[in-house]
Amino acid sequence: MKVSRMFDKGKTVFSIEVFPPKKGAPPEGVFPTLERLSDLRPDFISVTCGAGGSESAGGDNTLETASFIKNKCGVEAMAHLTCVNSSKADVGRILGALRERGVENILALRGDVNPDIPRKNDFTHASDLTEFIKANGDFGVSGACYPEGHVEAGNLNSDLKNLKKKVDAGVSVLITQLFFDNSPFYSFMEKVRLIGIDAPVSAGIMPVTSKKQIERMVAMCGASLPPKFAKMIARYENNPEALRDAGIVYAGEQIVDLISNGVDGIHLYAMNSPYVAEKIFGSVSKLL
Ligand code: FAD
């Protein structure tokens, strides 16, 4: 089933993101985690991929993980696919492999540019990849968006114009970068609708489980930290269990507020932790 159709049912779509085992490690390593996450019956599970080259972009472990979710767990799967270091032939091969495994949903991404890896020239933006996927198969294509603006975009308005190009190229569902403050998300949503984007938008929520994790994430994506959140980290930074529990409650409160305000979907960055996903899902499943 195409993920875009899930938003027609008038309920909040709930999805979980997982990362596959590292390249070269057996894909089976993540299967017990996937079985536990699938027991929660999320609407779909998405699987990240590396951006380092054709082998990792949509590489074997992303494919096999997505295939296990779809074919063994009976949950709809979405495979992430980056294009920054891929040729059209590379992407064509990955599309064939996804088709063979019955995976019909793709998150089309540019990926982060690594100055140490020479770029291939077939795709410049995720919108180019989206066009290529739409022309080469019957896939549902989703795309990334950034409530606080993408780090490379000069400003939010130019980022939104580029986002519109991505939607016009065939992206039918948007998933946001993680955020810890709902206010910029609501103002982003107003701008998204004003610019004429009517695709559903799932809000990316990451329950914080450690201080190191939050520092890494914020350095990577530049999400702002509201004072309430920063105080929570400061208070519990030396008590990992307390920080994890506080992070779960914080994310739960964010989600309740988002659902109350009519968000289209919640995309949980659960960092492959069934414990965290179970706690969050257990507290909000009746609200969806
Ligand atoms: P694009 O949409 O191409 O945008 C990149 C920049 O180019 C933006 O500044 C944008 O404003 C600009 N731009 C876009 N289109 C145009 C245009 N037509 N003309 C001019 N400028 C344009 N990375 C991974 O490596 N693996 C993953 O699995 C992964 N999963 C992710 C999941 C989500 C939900 C999100 C939000 C991000 C994920 N990323 C992942 C990170 C992502 O690859 C990076 O944020 C990357 O820097 C941008 O990817 P994009 O698809 O948003 O790029």
Short mmCIF file of C-alpha atoms and ligand atoms in Angstrom, two decimals:
data_model
loop_
_atom_site.label_atom_id
_atom_site.label_comp_id
_atom_site.label_asym_id
_atom_site.label_seq_id
_atom_site.Cartn_x
_atom_site.Cartn_y
_atom_site.Cartn_z
CA MET A 1 0.00 0.00 0.00
CA LYS A 2 1.25 3.47 -0.82
CA VAL A 3 1.89 5.47 2.35
CA SER A 4 0.06 8.52 0.91
CA ARG A 5 -3.21 6.54 1.03
CA MET A 6 -2.85 6.03 4.79
CA PHE A 7 -3.50 9.72 5.33
CA ASP A 8 -6.96 9.46 3.71
CA LYS A 9 -8.40 7.65 6.72
CA GLY A 10 -8.81 10.66 9.00
CA LYS A 11 -6.50 9.36 11.74
CA THR A 12 -2.99 10.40 12.69
CA VAL A 13 -0.57 8.18 10.78
CA PHE A 14 2.06 6.72 13.13
CA SER A 15 5.41 5.56 11.75
CA ILE A 16 8.76 4.51 13.17
CA GLU A 17 12.22 4.99 11.66
CA VAL A 18 14.93 2.35 12.06
CA PHE A 19 18.52 2.07 10.87
CA PRO A 20 19.82 -1.19 9.38
CA PRO A 21 22.95 -3.03 10.54
CA LYS A 22 26.19 -1.48 9.25
CA LYS A 23 27.46 -2.48 5.81
CA GLY A 24 28.99 -5.95 5.97
CA ALA A 25 27.15 -6.95 9.18
CA PRO A 26 24.44 -9.59 8.80
CA PRO A 27 20.98 -8.02 8.29
CA GLU A 28 19.50 -10.57 10.72
CA GLY A 29 21.01 -8.57 13.60
CA VAL A 30 18.11 -6.12 13.50
CA PHE A 31 15.30 -8.64 12.98
CA PRO A 32 14.36 -9.16 16.69
CA THR A 33 14.07 -5.36 17.05
CA LEU A 34 11.85 -5.20 13.98
CA GLU A 35 9.61 -7.96 15.32
CA ARG A 36 9.07 -6.05 18.56
CA LEU A 37 8.44 -2.77 16.76
CA SER A 38 5.99 -4.49 14.40
CA ASP A 39 3.99 -5.76 17.38
CA LEU A 40 3.03 -2.12 17.94
CA ARG A 41 1.34 -2.19 14.50
CA PRO A 42 2.69 1.17 13.28
CA ASP A 43 1.28 2.30 9.93
CA PHE A 44 4.73 1.93 8.40
CA ILE A 45 8.39 1.55 9.31
CA SER A 46 11.06 3.42 7.36
CA VAL A 47 14.66 2.23 6.99
CA THR A 48 17.55 4.67 6.69
CA CYS A 49 20.47 4.28 4.29
CA GLY A 50 23.99 5.68 4.07
CA ALA A 51 24.93 8.44 1.65
CA GLY A 52 28.44 7.23 0.99
CA GLY A 53 27.99 5.61 -2.41
CA SER A 54 25.86 3.27 -4.43
CA GLU A 55 26.62 0.32 -2.18
CA SER A 56 25.33 2.05 0.91
CA ALA A 57 22.66 4.22 -0.72
CA GLY A 58 19.77 1.79 -0.69
CA GLY A 59 22.41 -0.90 -0.18
CA ASP A 60 21.85 -4.49 0.82
CA ASN A 61 21.05 -3.98 4.48
CA THR A 62 18.50 -1.25 3.75
CA LEU A 63 16.89 -3.51 1.14
CA GLU A 64 16.90 -6.64 3.31
CA THR A 65 15.66 -4.75 6.37
CA ALA A 66 12.79 -3.17 4.39
CA SER A 67 11.99 -6.53 2.85
CA PHE A 68 11.84 -8.23 6.29
CA ILE A 69 9.46 -5.53 7.58
CA LYS A 70 7.16 -5.90 4.59
CA ASN A 71 7.29 -9.64 3.94
CA LYS A 72 7.90 -11.19 7.36
CA CYS A 73 6.43 -8.67 9.81
CA GLY A 74 3.48 -7.69 7.60
CA VAL A 75 4.03 -3.97 8.16
CA GLU A 76 4.30 -1.50 5.27
CA ALA A 77 7.96 -0.58 4.65
CA MET A 78 9.58 2.58 3.31
CA ALA A 79 13.19 2.42 2.06
CA HIS A 80 15.28 5.60 2.27
CA LEU A 81 17.27 6.22 -0.90
CA THR A 82 19.98 8.88 -1.24
CA CYS A 83 21.30 10.05 -4.62
CA VAL A 84 24.26 12.31 -3.86
CA ASN A 85 26.80 9.69 -4.88
CA SER A 86 24.69 7.59 -7.23
CA SER A 87 24.32 7.37 -10.99
CA LYS A 88 21.01 6.71 -12.73
CA ALA A 89 22.19 3.14 -13.35
CA ASP A 90 22.86 2.67 -9.60
CA VAL A 91 19.40 3.96 -8.70
CA GLY A 92 17.82 1.88 -11.47
CA ARG A 93 19.33 -1.27 -9.95
CA ILE A 94 18.04 -0.38 -6.48
CA LEU A 95 14.54 0.29 -7.84
CA GLY A 96 14.60 -3.16 -9.46
CA ALA A 97 15.63 -4.78 -6.17
CA LEU A 98 12.89 -2.95 -4.25
CA ARG A 99 10.30 -3.98 -6.84
CA GLU A 100 11.41 -7.63 -6.55
CA ARG A 101 10.90 -7.47 -2.78
CA GLY A 102 7.50 -5.80 -3.03
CA VAL A 103 8.67 -2.58 -1.32
CA GLU A 104 6.63 0.18 -2.92
CA ASN A 105 7.46 3.21 -0.74
CA ILE A 106 10.66 5.25 -1.00
CA LEU A 107 11.91 8.28 0.93
CA ALA A 108 13.79 10.12 -1.83
CA LEU A 109 16.75 12.04 -0.43
CA ARG A 110 19.73 13.90 -1.72
CA GLY A 111 21.89 12.84 1.23
CA ASP A 112 24.63 14.89 2.86
CA VAL A 113 27.48 15.95 0.62
CA ASN A 114 30.79 14.45 1.77
CA PRO A 115 33.71 16.56 0.46
CA ASP A 116 35.96 13.46 0.53
CA ILE A 117 33.80 11.53 -1.95
CA PRO A 118 33.63 12.80 -5.54
CA ARG A 119 29.99 13.36 -6.51
CA LYS A 120 28.36 11.67 -9.44
CA ASN A 121 26.54 14.15 -11.63
CA ASP A 122 23.22 12.49 -12.42
CA PHE A 123 21.26 14.00 -9.52
CA THR A 124 21.70 17.41 -7.91
CA HIS A 125 18.64 17.57 -5.64
CA ALA A 126 16.13 15.16 -4.17
CA SER A 127 13.64 16.57 -6.70
CA ASP A 128 15.79 15.08 -9.53
CA LEU A 129 15.74 11.69 -7.81
CA THR A 130 11.98 11.97 -7.32
CA GLU A 131 11.42 12.63 -11.03
CA PHE A 132 13.62 9.66 -11.92
CA ILE A 133 11.79 7.29 -9.54
CA LYS A 134 8.37 8.41 -10.78
CA ALA A 135 9.49 7.81 -14.39
CA ASN A 136 10.84 4.36 -13.59
CA GLY A 137 8.20 2.53 -11.61
CA ASP A 138 5.01 2.65 -9.63
CA PHE A 139 6.49 3.78 -6.30
CA GLY A 140 5.01 6.05 -3.66
CA VAL A 141 7.61 8.76 -3.11
CA SER A 142 8.03 10.71 0.13
CA GLY A 143 10.51 13.51 0.83
CA ALA A 144 12.26 15.27 3.70
CA CYS A 145 11.41 18.75 4.98
CA TYR A 146 12.87 21.09 7.59
CA PRO A 147 10.61 23.17 9.89
CA GLU A 148 13.59 25.34 10.89
CA GLY A 149 15.04 25.39 7.34
CA HIS A 150 17.65 23.08 5.82
CA VAL A 151 21.16 23.95 7.06
CA GLU A 152 22.36 24.85 3.53
CA ALA A 153 19.33 26.96 2.59
CA GLY A 154 19.88 30.73 2.81
CA ASN A 155 16.53 31.18 4.54
CA LEU A 156 13.30 29.33 5.21
CA ASN A 157 11.45 31.00 2.32
CA SER A 158 13.92 29.81 -0.32
CA ASP A 159 13.93 26.35 1.28
CA LEU A 160 10.11 26.32 1.01
CA LYS A 161 10.26 27.25 -2.68
CA ASN A 162 12.64 24.34 -3.22
CA LEU A 163 10.33 22.09 -1.22
CA LYS A 164 7.49 23.02 -3.56
CA LYS A 165 9.67 21.92 -6.52
CA LYS A 166 10.18 18.56 -4.80
CA VAL A 167 6.44 18.11 -4.31
CA ASP A 168 5.75 19.17 -7.91
CA ALA A 169 8.28 16.52 -9.01
CA GLY A 170 6.13 13.80 -7.42
CA VAL A 171 6.66 13.69 -3.64
CA SER A 172 3.28 12.91 -2.08
CA VAL A 173 4.18 12.73 1.64
CA LEU A 174 6.64 14.85 3.64
CA ILE A 175 8.50 13.83 6.79
CA THR A 176 10.18 16.47 8.93
CA GLN A 177 13.59 16.68 10.44
CA LEU A 178 13.42 16.10 14.20
CA PHE A 179 12.45 19.07 16.34
CA PHE A 180 12.02 19.73 20.07
CA ASP A 181 9.89 22.86 19.90
CA ASN A 182 6.44 22.59 18.31
CA SER A 183 5.98 26.35 17.72
CA PRO A 184 8.33 26.63 14.69
CA PHE A 185 6.62 23.53 13.28
CA TYR A 186 3.18 25.18 13.43
CA SER A 187 4.45 28.34 11.74
CA PHE A 188 6.24 26.17 9.12
CA MET A 189 2.94 24.35 8.42
CA GLU A 190 1.15 27.66 7.81
CA LYS A 191 3.83 28.60 5.28
CA VAL A 192 3.76 25.15 3.66
CA ARG A 193 0.01 25.46 3.01
CA LEU A 194 0.29 29.11 1.90
CA ILE A 195 2.87 28.23 -0.75
CA GLY A 196 0.46 25.65 -2.16
CA ILE A 197 1.85 22.38 -0.81
CA ASP A 198 -1.04 20.16 0.22
CA ALA A 199 0.86 16.89 0.77
CA PRO A 200 0.46 15.42 4.28
CA VAL A 201 3.34 16.21 6.64
CA SER A 202 4.49 13.81 9.35
CA ALA A 203 6.24 15.41 12.31
CA GLY A 204 9.60 13.82 13.19
CA ILE A 205 9.93 13.32 16.94
CA MET A 206 13.01 11.93 18.65
CA PRO A 207 12.80 10.93 22.32
CA VAL A 208 16.18 11.83 23.81
CA THR A 209 17.91 8.88 25.35
CA SER A 210 21.38 10.26 26.08
CA LYS A 211 23.25 13.57 26.21
CA LYS A 212 25.72 12.34 23.57
CA GLN A 213 22.90 11.48 21.19
CA ILE A 214 21.33 14.92 21.49
CA GLU A 215 24.65 16.70 20.95
CA ARG A 216 25.31 14.65 17.80
CA MET A 217 21.84 15.24 16.41
CA VAL A 218 21.82 18.95 17.07
CA ALA A 219 25.29 19.35 15.52
CA MET A 220 24.06 17.50 12.42
CA CYS A 221 20.71 19.16 11.83
CA GLY A 222 20.77 22.40 13.81
CA ALA A 223 17.44 21.83 15.63
CA SER A 224 16.87 24.51 18.26
CA LEU A 225 16.64 23.53 21.92
CA PRO A 226 13.86 25.23 23.89
CA PRO A 227 14.86 26.31 27.44
CA LYS A 228 12.54 23.70 29.01
CA PHE A 229 14.32 20.97 27.06
CA ALA A 230 17.83 22.31 27.80
CA LYS A 231 16.97 22.41 31.54
CA MET A 232 15.84 18.79 31.39
CA ILE A 233 19.13 17.72 29.80
CA ALA A 234 21.16 19.72 32.32
CA ARG A 235 19.28 18.23 35.28
CA TYR A 236 19.57 14.58 34.23
CA GLU A 237 22.75 14.48 32.12
CA ASN A 238 24.57 12.31 34.68
CA ASN A 239 21.68 9.96 35.28
CA PRO A 240 21.08 8.05 31.99
CA GLU A 241 17.94 6.22 33.17
CA ALA A 242 16.31 9.40 34.45
CA LEU A 243 17.26 11.24 31.25
CA ARG A 244 15.76 8.46 29.12
CA ASP A 245 12.50 8.54 31.11
CA ALA A 246 12.35 12.34 31.03
CA GLY A 247 13.03 12.24 27.26
CA ILE A 248 10.15 9.82 26.75
CA VAL A 249 7.76 12.04 28.74
CA TYR A 250 8.94 15.15 26.86
CA ALA A 251 8.41 13.49 23.46
CA GLY A 252 5.01 12.20 24.63
CA GLU A 253 3.94 15.74 25.56
CA GLN A 254 5.11 17.04 22.18
CA ILE A 255 3.09 14.33 20.44
CA VAL A 256 -0.11 14.99 22.44
CA ASP A 257 0.16 18.69 21.55
CA LEU A 258 0.75 17.88 17.86
CA ILE A 259 -2.19 15.47 17.67
CA SER A 260 -4.45 17.98 19.47
CA ASN A 261 -3.46 20.52 16.81
CA GLY A 262 -4.41 18.15 13.99
CA VAL A 263 -0.97 16.98 12.78
CA ASP A 264 -1.16 14.60 9.78
CA GLY A 265 1.32 12.08 11.14
CA ILE A 266 3.96 11.31 13.76
CA HIS A 267 7.27 9.81 12.63
CA LEU A 268 9.16 8.42 15.62
CA TYR A 269 12.94 8.43 15.53
CA ALA A 270 13.20 5.64 18.10
CA MET A 271 16.90 4.85 17.47
CA ASN A 272 16.12 1.11 17.20
CA SER A 273 14.91 1.01 20.81
CA PRO A 274 11.74 -1.06 21.18
CA TYR A 275 11.60 0.04 24.84
CA VAL A 276 11.34 3.71 23.85
CA ALA A 277 8.85 3.01 21.04
CA GLU A 278 6.68 0.87 23.33
CA LYS A 279 6.59 3.52 26.05
CA ILE A 280 5.68 6.29 23.60
CA PHE A 281 3.20 4.24 21.63
CA GLY A 282 1.64 2.90 24.83
CA SER A 283 0.95 6.43 26.03
CA VAL A 284 -0.48 7.86 22.76
CA SER A 285 -1.99 4.94 20.82
CA LYS A 286 -5.55 5.74 21.91
CA LEU A 287 -5.16 9.37 20.77
CA LEU A 288 -4.24 8.66 17.14
P1 FAD B 1 17.12 18.39 -1.08
O1 FAD B 1 15.63 18.35 -1.06
O2 FAD B 1 17.80 18.20 -2.38
O3 FAD B 1 17.56 19.78 -0.42
C1 FAD B 1 18.94 20.03 -0.12
C2 FAD B 1 19.22 21.53 -0.22
O4 FAD B 1 19.08 21.95 -1.59
C3 FAD B 1 18.23 22.39 0.58
O5 FAD B 1 18.96 23.47 1.11
C4 FAD B 1 17.22 22.86 -0.46
O6 FAD B 1 16.66 24.13 -0.14
C5 FAD B 1 18.06 22.93 -1.73
N1 FAD B 1 17.27 22.56 -2.93
C6 FAD B 1 16.43 21.50 -3.03
N2 FAD B 1 15.90 21.44 -4.28
C7 FAD B 1 16.43 22.49 -4.98
C8 FAD B 1 16.28 22.95 -6.30
N3 FAD B 1 15.48 22.30 -7.17
N4 FAD B 1 16.97 24.05 -6.67
C9 FAD B 1 17.80 24.71 -5.81
N5 FAD B 1 17.98 24.29 -4.53
C10 FAD B 1 17.31 23.19 -4.11
N6 FAD B 1 20.40 11.15 5.11
C11 FAD B 1 20.99 9.97 4.80
O7 FAD B 1 22.14 9.94 4.37
N7 FAD B 1 20.31 8.78 4.96
C12 FAD B 1 19.03 8.73 5.40
O8 FAD B 1 18.43 7.65 5.52
C13 FAD B 1 18.38 9.97 5.74
N8 FAD B 1 17.09 9.99 6.17
C14 FAD B 1 16.48 11.19 6.42
C15 FAD B 1 15.13 11.18 6.82
C16 FAD B 1 14.47 12.40 7.09
C17 FAD B 1 13.02 12.36 7.50
C18 FAD B 1 15.17 13.62 6.97
C19 FAD B 1 14.49 14.92 7.28
C20 FAD B 1 16.51 13.64 6.58
C21 FAD B 1 17.18 12.43 6.29
N9 FAD B 1 18.51 12.41 5.86
C22 FAD B 1 19.11 11.18 5.56
C23 FAD B 1 19.30 13.64 5.79
C24 FAD B 1 19.31 14.29 4.38
O9 FAD B 1 19.94 13.43 3.47
C25 FAD B 1 20.04 15.62 4.49
O10 FAD B 1 19.32 16.53 5.28
C26 FAD B 1 20.47 16.27 3.17
O11 FAD B 1 21.41 17.31 3.47
C27 FAD B 1 19.34 16.90 2.36
O12 FAD B 1 18.56 15.94 1.80
P2 FAD B 1 17.18 16.38 1.05
O13 FAD B 1 16.62 15.15 0.46
O14 FAD B 1 16.31 17.15 1.97
O15 FAD B 1 17.77 17.34 -0.08
#
